[in-house]
Amino acid sequence: GYTFHIGKLSGFPVVACVQPVDGDATRALVAQKMMDTFPMRAMIYAGTSGSHLKRLRIGDVLIARRVVDFGNYITTRSGKIVPGEFHDTESNAAGSGAMMYLYTSVPLSDLAYRAAVAMKLETPAWMNQNGKPGKTYIMNYGTQGSSAMWLRSPKAIRESDRIFHEADESGGYGTALASLINKVPFLELNVMSDNALQVPTQFDEYFRKSSLYAQKVSYEIVVKMFEMMKAEGVPSGLTQYRDMRRNPYPATLKWNH
């Protein structure tokens, strides 16, 4: 049920797939099938997302240094969110219940950030909804949230963010898991197509246009990455960060959140 498109970007062999039906699980299946079929050197998830931060606005870019499934929780009877699974929520006796961050490939994340900065992106006036174009903010060292939920309640976003620290919501966690299992370096980047804290999402013409624009910019960043690899070579140490469960950053790192 999958159609793979193969070709080259700046001389590098590339395979791409648009999933046949929606959902994070389907994306994970696509990734697994892709890695079963092709000798993948890296997996790049380039998409759009909904911001959970006021300063990460529509049109801005998030380079995910880590990804988290912020839909992976249970609640106490009082409604308190407890991250992870298999907790005894009433006695607070913890089971396995550990929330698992997955860390993206450092060389790929560095390259994606440099590519986005080099493009000198500018968010158009119509997208800013204020009649003025603006310089695109590129968030480095962000936490990419993934869930089958789509949060639109600021209260729910604040409660989830307090625990998981997700800067936005997308759907790449399943793809990251497939990459982890297959030991393929993984990168996720997203351009914001909506912001629940800034502009309430309405499924209208503006949302359609902003989603298409955001996806176009996301793809253009990937193309720029390949152009830079043609000029500079493939980033060194690409296979060094295949165990995405290990935090490659110092404990003193201030996450951009």
PDB file of C-alpha atoms in Angstrom:
ATOM      1  CA  GLY A   1       0.000   0.000   0.000  1.00  0.00           C
ATOM      2  CA  TYR A   2       2.988   2.349  -0.043  1.00  0.00           C
ATOM      3  CA  THR A   3       4.359   4.224  -3.041  1.00  0.00           C
ATOM      4  CA  PHE A   4       8.019   5.164  -2.750  1.00  0.00           C
ATOM      5  CA  HIS A   5       9.551   7.867  -4.909  1.00  0.00           C
ATOM      6  CA  ILE A   6      13.274   7.594  -5.581  1.00  0.00           C
ATOM      7  CA  GLY A   7      15.681  10.091  -7.091  1.00  0.00           C
ATOM      8  CA  LYS A   8      18.547  12.383  -6.197  1.00  0.00           C
ATOM      9  CA  LEU A   9      18.987  15.670  -4.373  1.00  0.00           C
ATOM     10  CA  SER A  10      22.288  17.408  -5.109  1.00  0.00           C
ATOM     11  CA  GLY A  11      23.642  14.053  -6.251  1.00  0.00           C
ATOM     12  CA  PHE A  12      22.601  12.104  -3.137  1.00  0.00           C
ATOM     13  CA  PRO A  13      20.163   9.194  -3.535  1.00  0.00           C
ATOM     14  CA  VAL A  14      16.881   9.911  -1.751  1.00  0.00           C
ATOM     15  CA  VAL A  15      13.662   7.964  -1.186  1.00  0.00           C
ATOM     16  CA  ALA A  16      10.422   9.667  -0.159  1.00  0.00           C
ATOM     17  CA  CYS A  17       6.942   8.487   0.708  1.00  0.00           C
ATOM     18  CA  VAL A  18       3.665  10.269   1.366  1.00  0.00           C
ATOM     19  CA  GLN A  19       1.674   8.107   3.753  1.00  0.00           C
ATOM     20  CA  PRO A  20      -1.549   6.611   2.321  1.00  0.00           C
ATOM     21  CA  VAL A  21      -3.703   7.408   5.392  1.00  0.00           C
ATOM     22  CA  ASP A  22      -3.322   9.791   8.306  1.00  0.00           C
ATOM     23  CA  GLY A  23      -1.802   9.038  11.672  1.00  0.00           C
ATOM     24  CA  ASP A  24       1.422   8.665  13.628  1.00  0.00           C
ATOM     25  CA  ALA A  25       1.160   4.867  13.538  1.00  0.00           C
ATOM     26  CA  THR A  26       0.948   4.896   9.738  1.00  0.00           C
ATOM     27  CA  ARG A  27       4.000   7.124   9.521  1.00  0.00           C
ATOM     28  CA  ALA A  28       5.904   4.653  11.701  1.00  0.00           C
ATOM     29  CA  LEU A  29       4.862   1.789   9.418  1.00  0.00           C
ATOM     30  CA  VAL A  30       5.982   3.779   6.371  1.00  0.00           C
ATOM     31  CA  ALA A  31       9.357   4.405   8.022  1.00  0.00           C
ATOM     32  CA  GLN A  32       9.785   0.742   8.922  1.00  0.00           C
ATOM     33  CA  LYS A  33       8.864  -0.430   5.430  1.00  0.00           C
ATOM     34  CA  MET A  34      11.218   2.148   3.940  1.00  0.00           C
ATOM     35  CA  MET A  35      14.093   0.935   6.093  1.00  0.00           C
ATOM     36  CA  ASP A  36      13.265  -2.696   5.255  1.00  0.00           C
ATOM     37  CA  THR A  37      13.355  -1.935   1.526  1.00  0.00           C
ATOM     38  CA  PHE A  38      16.200   0.570   1.144  1.00  0.00           C
ATOM     39  CA  PRO A  39      19.704   0.856   2.690  1.00  0.00           C
ATOM     40  CA  MET A  40      18.920   4.026   4.657  1.00  0.00           C
ATOM     41  CA  ARG A  41      21.804   6.166   5.921  1.00  0.00           C
ATOM     42  CA  ALA A  42      19.455   8.612   7.655  1.00  0.00           C
ATOM     43  CA  MET A  43      15.751   9.309   8.160  1.00  0.00           C
ATOM     44  CA  ILE A  44      14.465  12.876   7.835  1.00  0.00           C
ATOM     45  CA  TYR A  45      10.977  13.795   9.018  1.00  0.00           C
ATOM     46  CA  ALA A  46      10.127  17.241   7.644  1.00  0.00           C
ATOM     47  CA  GLY A  47       6.621  18.468   8.344  1.00  0.00           C
ATOM     48  CA  THR A  48       4.340  21.062   9.898  1.00  0.00           C
ATOM     49  CA  SER A  49       3.172  21.451  13.449  1.00  0.00           C
ATOM     50  CA  GLY A  50       1.039  23.384  15.925  1.00  0.00           C
ATOM     51  CA  SER A  51       2.940  25.565  18.364  1.00  0.00           C
ATOM     52  CA  HIS A  52       2.430  25.326  22.124  1.00  0.00           C
ATOM     53  CA  LEU A  53       4.488  28.452  22.829  1.00  0.00           C
ATOM     54  CA  LYS A  54       3.445  32.058  22.230  1.00  0.00           C
ATOM     55  CA  ARG A  55       6.878  33.008  20.901  1.00  0.00           C
ATOM     56  CA  LEU A  56       6.966  30.107  18.425  1.00  0.00           C
ATOM     57  CA  ARG A  57       4.615  31.664  15.915  1.00  0.00           C
ATOM     58  CA  ILE A  58       3.017  30.610  12.677  1.00  0.00           C
ATOM     59  CA  GLY A  59       5.748  30.335  10.031  1.00  0.00           C
ATOM     60  CA  ASP A  60       8.556  29.780  12.562  1.00  0.00           C
ATOM     61  CA  VAL A  61      10.843  26.736  12.430  1.00  0.00           C
ATOM     62  CA  LEU A  62      11.547  24.164  15.125  1.00  0.00           C
ATOM     63  CA  ILE A  63      14.672  22.019  14.911  1.00  0.00           C
ATOM     64  CA  ALA A  64      13.853  19.100  17.201  1.00  0.00           C
ATOM     65  CA  ARG A  65      16.837  18.065  19.292  1.00  0.00           C
ATOM     66  CA  ARG A  66      14.619  15.616  21.148  1.00  0.00           C
ATOM     67  CA  VAL A  67      11.138  14.178  20.626  1.00  0.00           C
ATOM     68  CA  VAL A  68       8.604  13.016  23.194  1.00  0.00           C
ATOM     69  CA  ASP A  69       5.210  11.310  23.101  1.00  0.00           C
ATOM     70  CA  PHE A  70       3.187  13.729  25.212  1.00  0.00           C
ATOM     71  CA  GLY A  71       0.090  11.595  24.738  1.00  0.00           C
ATOM     72  CA  ASN A  72       1.741   8.870  26.819  1.00  0.00           C
ATOM     73  CA  TYR A  73       0.254   9.475  30.258  1.00  0.00           C
ATOM     74  CA  ILE A  74      -2.400   8.377  32.717  1.00  0.00           C
ATOM     75  CA  THR A  75      -4.365  10.487  35.185  1.00  0.00           C
ATOM     76  CA  THR A  76      -5.271  10.190  38.826  1.00  0.00           C
ATOM     77  CA  ARG A  77      -8.917  10.379  39.869  1.00  0.00           C
ATOM     78  CA  SER A  78      -8.346  14.053  40.612  1.00  0.00           C
ATOM     79  CA  GLY A  79      -7.230  14.571  37.013  1.00  0.00           C
ATOM     80  CA  LYS A  80      -3.521  14.998  37.699  1.00  0.00           C
ATOM     81  CA  ILE A  81      -1.383  13.911  34.737  1.00  0.00           C
ATOM     82  CA  VAL A  82       1.229  11.256  35.446  1.00  0.00           C
ATOM     83  CA  PRO A  83       3.716  10.738  32.587  1.00  0.00           C
ATOM     84  CA  GLY A  84       4.401   7.277  31.229  1.00  0.00           C
ATOM     85  CA  GLU A  85       2.440   4.081  31.669  1.00  0.00           C
ATOM     86  CA  PHE A  86       1.886   1.369  34.289  1.00  0.00           C
ATOM     87  CA  HIS A  87       1.761   3.563  37.371  1.00  0.00           C
ATOM     88  CA  ASP A  88      -0.441   2.876  40.358  1.00  0.00           C
ATOM     89  CA  THR A  89      -1.923   6.360  40.379  1.00  0.00           C
ATOM     90  CA  GLU A  90      -3.684   6.023  43.700  1.00  0.00           C
ATOM     91  CA  SER A  91      -0.776   4.851  45.879  1.00  0.00           C
ATOM     92  CA  ASN A  92       1.931   6.543  43.755  1.00  0.00           C
ATOM     93  CA  ALA A  93       3.814   3.262  43.534  1.00  0.00           C
ATOM     94  CA  ALA A  94       5.666   3.578  40.234  1.00  0.00           C
ATOM     95  CA  GLY A  95       5.762   0.802  37.699  1.00  0.00           C
ATOM     96  CA  SER A  96       7.961   1.034  34.617  1.00  0.00           C
ATOM     97  CA  GLY A  97       6.316   4.355  33.811  1.00  0.00           C
ATOM     98  CA  ALA A  98       9.350   6.227  32.554  1.00  0.00           C
ATOM     99  CA  MET A  99       8.764   8.946  29.998  1.00  0.00           C
ATOM    100  CA  MET A 100      11.242   8.411  27.171  1.00  0.00           C
ATOM    101  CA  TYR A 101      12.834  11.288  25.295  1.00  0.00           C
ATOM    102  CA  LEU A 102      14.472  10.319  22.022  1.00  0.00           C
ATOM    103  CA  TYR A 103      17.371  12.506  20.855  1.00  0.00           C
ATOM    104  CA  THR A 104      17.784  13.300  17.182  1.00  0.00           C
ATOM    105  CA  SER A 105      21.070  13.026  15.313  1.00  0.00           C
ATOM    106  CA  VAL A 106      23.387  15.849  16.419  1.00  0.00           C
ATOM    107  CA  PRO A 107      25.162  16.273  13.024  1.00  0.00           C
ATOM    108  CA  LEU A 108      21.840  16.273  11.135  1.00  0.00           C
ATOM    109  CA  SER A 109      20.243  18.696  13.603  1.00  0.00           C
ATOM    110  CA  ASP A 110      23.250  21.017  13.354  1.00  0.00           C
ATOM    111  CA  LEU A 111      23.046  20.909   9.553  1.00  0.00           C
ATOM    112  CA  ALA A 112      19.292  21.565   9.537  1.00  0.00           C
ATOM    113  CA  TYR A 113      19.714  24.593  11.780  1.00  0.00           C
ATOM    114  CA  ARG A 114      22.512  26.021   9.649  1.00  0.00           C
ATOM    115  CA  ALA A 115      20.462  25.412   6.497  1.00  0.00           C
ATOM    116  CA  ALA A 116      17.427  27.217   7.900  1.00  0.00           C
ATOM    117  CA  VAL A 117      19.550  30.166   9.076  1.00  0.00           C
ATOM    118  CA  ALA A 118      21.336  30.392   5.708  1.00  0.00           C
ATOM    119  CA  MET A 119      17.990  30.694   3.902  1.00  0.00           C
ATOM    120  CA  LYS A 120      17.221  33.998   5.727  1.00  0.00           C
ATOM    121  CA  LEU A 121      13.569  33.056   5.934  1.00  0.00           C
ATOM    122  CA  GLU A 122      10.892  35.728   6.162  1.00  0.00           C
ATOM    123  CA  THR A 123       7.301  34.974   7.161  1.00  0.00           C
ATOM    124  CA  PRO A 124       4.925  36.733   4.717  1.00  0.00           C
ATOM    125  CA  ALA A 125       2.573  39.495   5.848  1.00  0.00           C
ATOM    126  CA  TRP A 126      -0.618  37.512   5.185  1.00  0.00           C
ATOM    127  CA  MET A 127       0.616  34.712   7.429  1.00  0.00           C
ATOM    128  CA  ASN A 128       1.449  37.101  10.279  1.00  0.00           C
ATOM    129  CA  GLN A 129      -2.102  38.474  10.106  1.00  0.00           C
ATOM    130  CA  ASN A 130      -0.821  41.963  10.854  1.00  0.00           C
ATOM    131  CA  GLY A 131      -0.055  43.205   7.365  1.00  0.00           C
ATOM    132  CA  LYS A 132       3.695  43.114   7.970  1.00  0.00           C
ATOM    133  CA  PRO A 133       6.286  40.504   6.971  1.00  0.00           C
ATOM    134  CA  GLY A 134       8.611  39.371   9.717  1.00  0.00           C
ATOM    135  CA  LYS A 135      11.907  37.581  10.173  1.00  0.00           C
ATOM    136  CA  THR A 136      11.319  33.904  10.793  1.00  0.00           C
ATOM    137  CA  TYR A 137      12.366  32.679  14.227  1.00  0.00           C
ATOM    138  CA  ILE A 138      14.314  29.409  14.108  1.00  0.00           C
ATOM    139  CA  MET A 139      14.157  27.528  17.399  1.00  0.00           C
ATOM    140  CA  ASN A 140      17.191  25.377  18.036  1.00  0.00           C
ATOM    141  CA  TYR A 141      17.308  22.834  20.883  1.00  0.00           C
ATOM    142  CA  GLY A 142      13.542  22.451  20.928  1.00  0.00           C
ATOM    143  CA  THR A 143      11.467  19.535  22.233  1.00  0.00           C
ATOM    144  CA  GLN A 144       9.166  18.100  19.601  1.00  0.00           C
ATOM    145  CA  GLY A 145       5.935  16.724  21.027  1.00  0.00           C
ATOM    146  CA  SER A 146       4.032  13.932  19.305  1.00  0.00           C
ATOM    147  CA  SER A 147       0.555  12.677  20.021  1.00  0.00           C
ATOM    148  CA  ALA A 148      -2.627  11.519  18.370  1.00  0.00           C
ATOM    149  CA  MET A 149      -4.277  14.419  20.231  1.00  0.00           C
ATOM    150  CA  TRP A 150      -4.530  17.955  18.945  1.00  0.00           C
ATOM    151  CA  LEU A 151      -4.642  20.297  21.925  1.00  0.00           C
ATOM    152  CA  ARG A 152      -6.490  23.580  21.479  1.00  0.00           C
ATOM    153  CA  SER A 153      -7.145  24.366  25.141  1.00  0.00           C
ATOM    154  CA  PRO A 154      -4.473  26.666  26.641  1.00  0.00           C
ATOM    155  CA  LYS A 155      -5.142  25.106  30.064  1.00  0.00           C
ATOM    156  CA  ALA A 156      -4.540  21.581  28.738  1.00  0.00           C
ATOM    157  CA  ILE A 157      -1.435  22.749  26.870  1.00  0.00           C
ATOM    158  CA  ARG A 158       0.031  24.313  30.023  1.00  0.00           C
ATOM    159  CA  GLU A 159      -0.617  21.151  32.051  1.00  0.00           C
ATOM    160  CA  SER A 160       0.971  18.919  29.395  1.00  0.00           C
ATOM    161  CA  ASP A 161       3.864  21.307  28.846  1.00  0.00           C
ATOM    162  CA  ARG A 162       4.621  21.374  32.581  1.00  0.00           C
ATOM    163  CA  ILE A 163       5.520  17.667  32.414  1.00  0.00           C
ATOM    164  CA  PHE A 164       6.670  16.933  28.873  1.00  0.00           C
ATOM    165  CA  HIS A 165       8.092  20.368  27.877  1.00  0.00           C
ATOM    166  CA  GLU A 166       6.873  20.022  24.292  1.00  0.00           C
ATOM    167  CA  ALA A 167       7.318  23.164  22.226  1.00  0.00           C
ATOM    168  CA  ASP A 168       4.789  22.017  19.657  1.00  0.00           C
ATOM    169  CA  GLU A 169       2.838  19.013  18.487  1.00  0.00           C
ATOM    170  CA  SER A 170       3.514  16.932  15.405  1.00  0.00           C
ATOM    171  CA  GLY A 171       3.603  13.208  14.706  1.00  0.00           C
ATOM    172  CA  GLY A 172       7.189  12.055  14.389  1.00  0.00           C
ATOM    173  CA  TYR A 173       7.630   9.990  17.556  1.00  0.00           C
ATOM    174  CA  GLY A 174       6.622   6.721  15.892  1.00  0.00           C
ATOM    175  CA  THR A 175       9.040   7.388  13.056  1.00  0.00           C
ATOM    176  CA  ALA A 176      11.763   8.135  15.603  1.00  0.00           C
ATOM    177  CA  LEU A 177      11.045   4.820  17.338  1.00  0.00           C
ATOM    178  CA  ALA A 178      11.381   2.953  14.040  1.00  0.00           C
ATOM    179  CA  SER A 179      14.700   4.722  13.445  1.00  0.00           C
ATOM    180  CA  LEU A 180      15.876   3.842  16.964  1.00  0.00           C
ATOM    181  CA  ILE A 181      15.040   0.152  16.493  1.00  0.00           C
ATOM    182  CA  ASN A 182      16.798   0.043  13.112  1.00  0.00           C
ATOM    183  CA  LYS A 183      19.752   2.174  14.294  1.00  0.00           C
ATOM    184  CA  VAL A 184      19.209   4.768  11.575  1.00  0.00           C
ATOM    185  CA  PRO A 185      20.163   8.402  12.415  1.00  0.00           C
ATOM    186  CA  PHE A 186      16.968  10.481  12.714  1.00  0.00           C
ATOM    187  CA  LEU A 187      16.092  14.136  12.233  1.00  0.00           C
ATOM    188  CA  GLU A 188      12.793  15.940  12.732  1.00  0.00           C
ATOM    189  CA  LEU A 189      12.101  19.524  11.782  1.00  0.00           C
ATOM    190  CA  ASN A 190       8.774  21.327  11.547  1.00  0.00           C
ATOM    191  CA  VAL A 191       7.446  24.678  10.377  1.00  0.00           C
ATOM    192  CA  MET A 192       4.551  26.044  12.423  1.00  0.00           C
ATOM    193  CA  SER A 193       1.253  26.086  10.539  1.00  0.00           C
ATOM    194  CA  ASP A 194      -0.849  27.108  13.541  1.00  0.00           C
ATOM    195  CA  ASN A 195      -0.538  28.253  17.150  1.00  0.00           C
ATOM    196  CA  ALA A 196      -3.274  27.382  19.652  1.00  0.00           C
ATOM    197  CA  LEU A 197      -2.080  30.123  22.034  1.00  0.00           C
ATOM    198  CA  GLN A 198      -1.826  32.818  19.374  1.00  0.00           C
ATOM    199  CA  VAL A 199      -4.581  32.219  16.816  1.00  0.00           C
ATOM    200  CA  PRO A 200      -7.379  29.707  17.515  1.00  0.00           C
ATOM    201  CA  THR A 201      -7.242  27.089  14.767  1.00  0.00           C
ATOM    202  CA  GLN A 202     -10.076  27.430  12.269  1.00  0.00           C
ATOM    203  CA  PHE A 203     -10.218  24.982   9.390  1.00  0.00           C
ATOM    204  CA  ASP A 204     -10.668  27.723   6.824  1.00  0.00           C
ATOM    205  CA  GLU A 205      -8.794  29.061   3.799  1.00  0.00           C
ATOM    206  CA  TYR A 206      -6.165  30.726   6.003  1.00  0.00           C
ATOM    207  CA  PHE A 207      -5.375  27.436   7.722  1.00  0.00           C
ATOM    208  CA  ARG A 208      -5.172  25.626   4.385  1.00  0.00           C
ATOM    209  CA  LYS A 209      -2.799  28.243   2.958  1.00  0.00           C
ATOM    210  CA  SER A 210      -0.640  28.396   6.079  1.00  0.00           C
ATOM    211  CA  SER A 211      -0.346  24.592   6.149  1.00  0.00           C
ATOM    212  CA  LEU A 212       0.728  24.451   2.506  1.00  0.00           C
ATOM    213  CA  TYR A 213       3.205  27.300   3.025  1.00  0.00           C
ATOM    214  CA  ALA A 214       4.671  25.675   6.129  1.00  0.00           C
ATOM    215  CA  GLN A 215       5.141  22.321   4.383  1.00  0.00           C
ATOM    216  CA  LYS A 216       6.765  24.032   1.383  1.00  0.00           C
ATOM    217  CA  VAL A 217       9.297  25.791   3.641  1.00  0.00           C
ATOM    218  CA  SER A 218       9.966  22.546   5.508  1.00  0.00           C
ATOM    219  CA  TYR A 219      10.846  20.806   2.244  1.00  0.00           C
ATOM    220  CA  GLU A 220      12.981  23.748   1.113  1.00  0.00           C
ATOM    221  CA  ILE A 221      15.076  23.463   4.286  1.00  0.00           C
ATOM    222  CA  VAL A 222      15.740  19.802   3.457  1.00  0.00           C
ATOM    223  CA  VAL A 223      16.744  20.717  -0.102  1.00  0.00           C
ATOM    224  CA  LYS A 224      19.113  23.346   1.328  1.00  0.00           C
ATOM    225  CA  MET A 225      20.627  20.700   3.612  1.00  0.00           C
ATOM    226  CA  PHE A 226      21.489  18.539   0.595  1.00  0.00           C
ATOM    227  CA  GLU A 227      22.953  21.524  -1.250  1.00  0.00           C
ATOM    228  CA  MET A 228      25.199  22.175   1.751  1.00  0.00           C
ATOM    229  CA  MET A 229      26.215  18.505   1.897  1.00  0.00           C
ATOM    230  CA  LYS A 230      27.195  18.673  -1.752  1.00  0.00           C
ATOM    231  CA  ALA A 231      29.448  21.629  -0.979  1.00  0.00           C
ATOM    232  CA  GLU A 232      30.763  20.424   2.397  1.00  0.00           C
ATOM    233  CA  GLY A 233      30.373  16.645   2.352  1.00  0.00           C
ATOM    234  CA  VAL A 234      28.204  14.436   4.538  1.00  0.00           C
ATOM    235  CA  PRO A 235      28.430  15.479   8.222  1.00  0.00           C
ATOM    236  CA  SER A 236      31.063  13.540  10.135  1.00  0.00           C
ATOM    237  CA  GLY A 237      29.951  11.340  13.003  1.00  0.00           C
ATOM    238  CA  LEU A 238      26.611  10.593  11.390  1.00  0.00           C
ATOM    239  CA  THR A 239      26.414   7.079  12.824  1.00  0.00           C
ATOM    240  CA  GLN A 240      27.646   8.110  16.255  1.00  0.00           C
ATOM    241  CA  TYR A 241      24.191   9.034  17.560  1.00  0.00           C
ATOM    242  CA  ARG A 242      22.112   6.035  16.512  1.00  0.00           C
ATOM    243  CA  ASP A 243      21.128   5.166  20.092  1.00  0.00           C
ATOM    244  CA  MET A 244      18.599   7.951  20.440  1.00  0.00           C
ATOM    245  CA  ARG A 245      17.876   7.124  24.103  1.00  0.00           C
ATOM    246  CA  ARG A 246      21.195   8.629  25.155  1.00  0.00           C
ATOM    247  CA  ASN A 247      21.255  12.355  25.792  1.00  0.00           C
ATOM    248  CA  PRO A 248      24.277  13.672  23.841  1.00  0.00           C
ATOM    249  CA  TYR A 249      24.109  17.107  25.476  1.00  0.00           C
ATOM    250  CA  PRO A 250      25.612  18.324  28.760  1.00  0.00           C
ATOM    251  CA  ALA A 251      23.333  18.505  31.798  1.00  0.00           C
ATOM    252  CA  THR A 252      23.855  22.271  31.838  1.00  0.00           C
ATOM    253  CA  LEU A 253      22.216  22.734  28.425  1.00  0.00           C
ATOM    254  CA  LYS A 254      19.385  25.261  28.556  1.00  0.00           C
ATOM    255  CA  TRP A 255      16.646  23.895  26.326  1.00  0.00           C
ATOM    256  CA  ASN A 256      15.147  26.522  24.070  1.00  0.00           C
ATOM    257  CA  HIS A 257      11.741  26.490  25.670  1.00  0.00           C
TER     258      HIS A 257
END
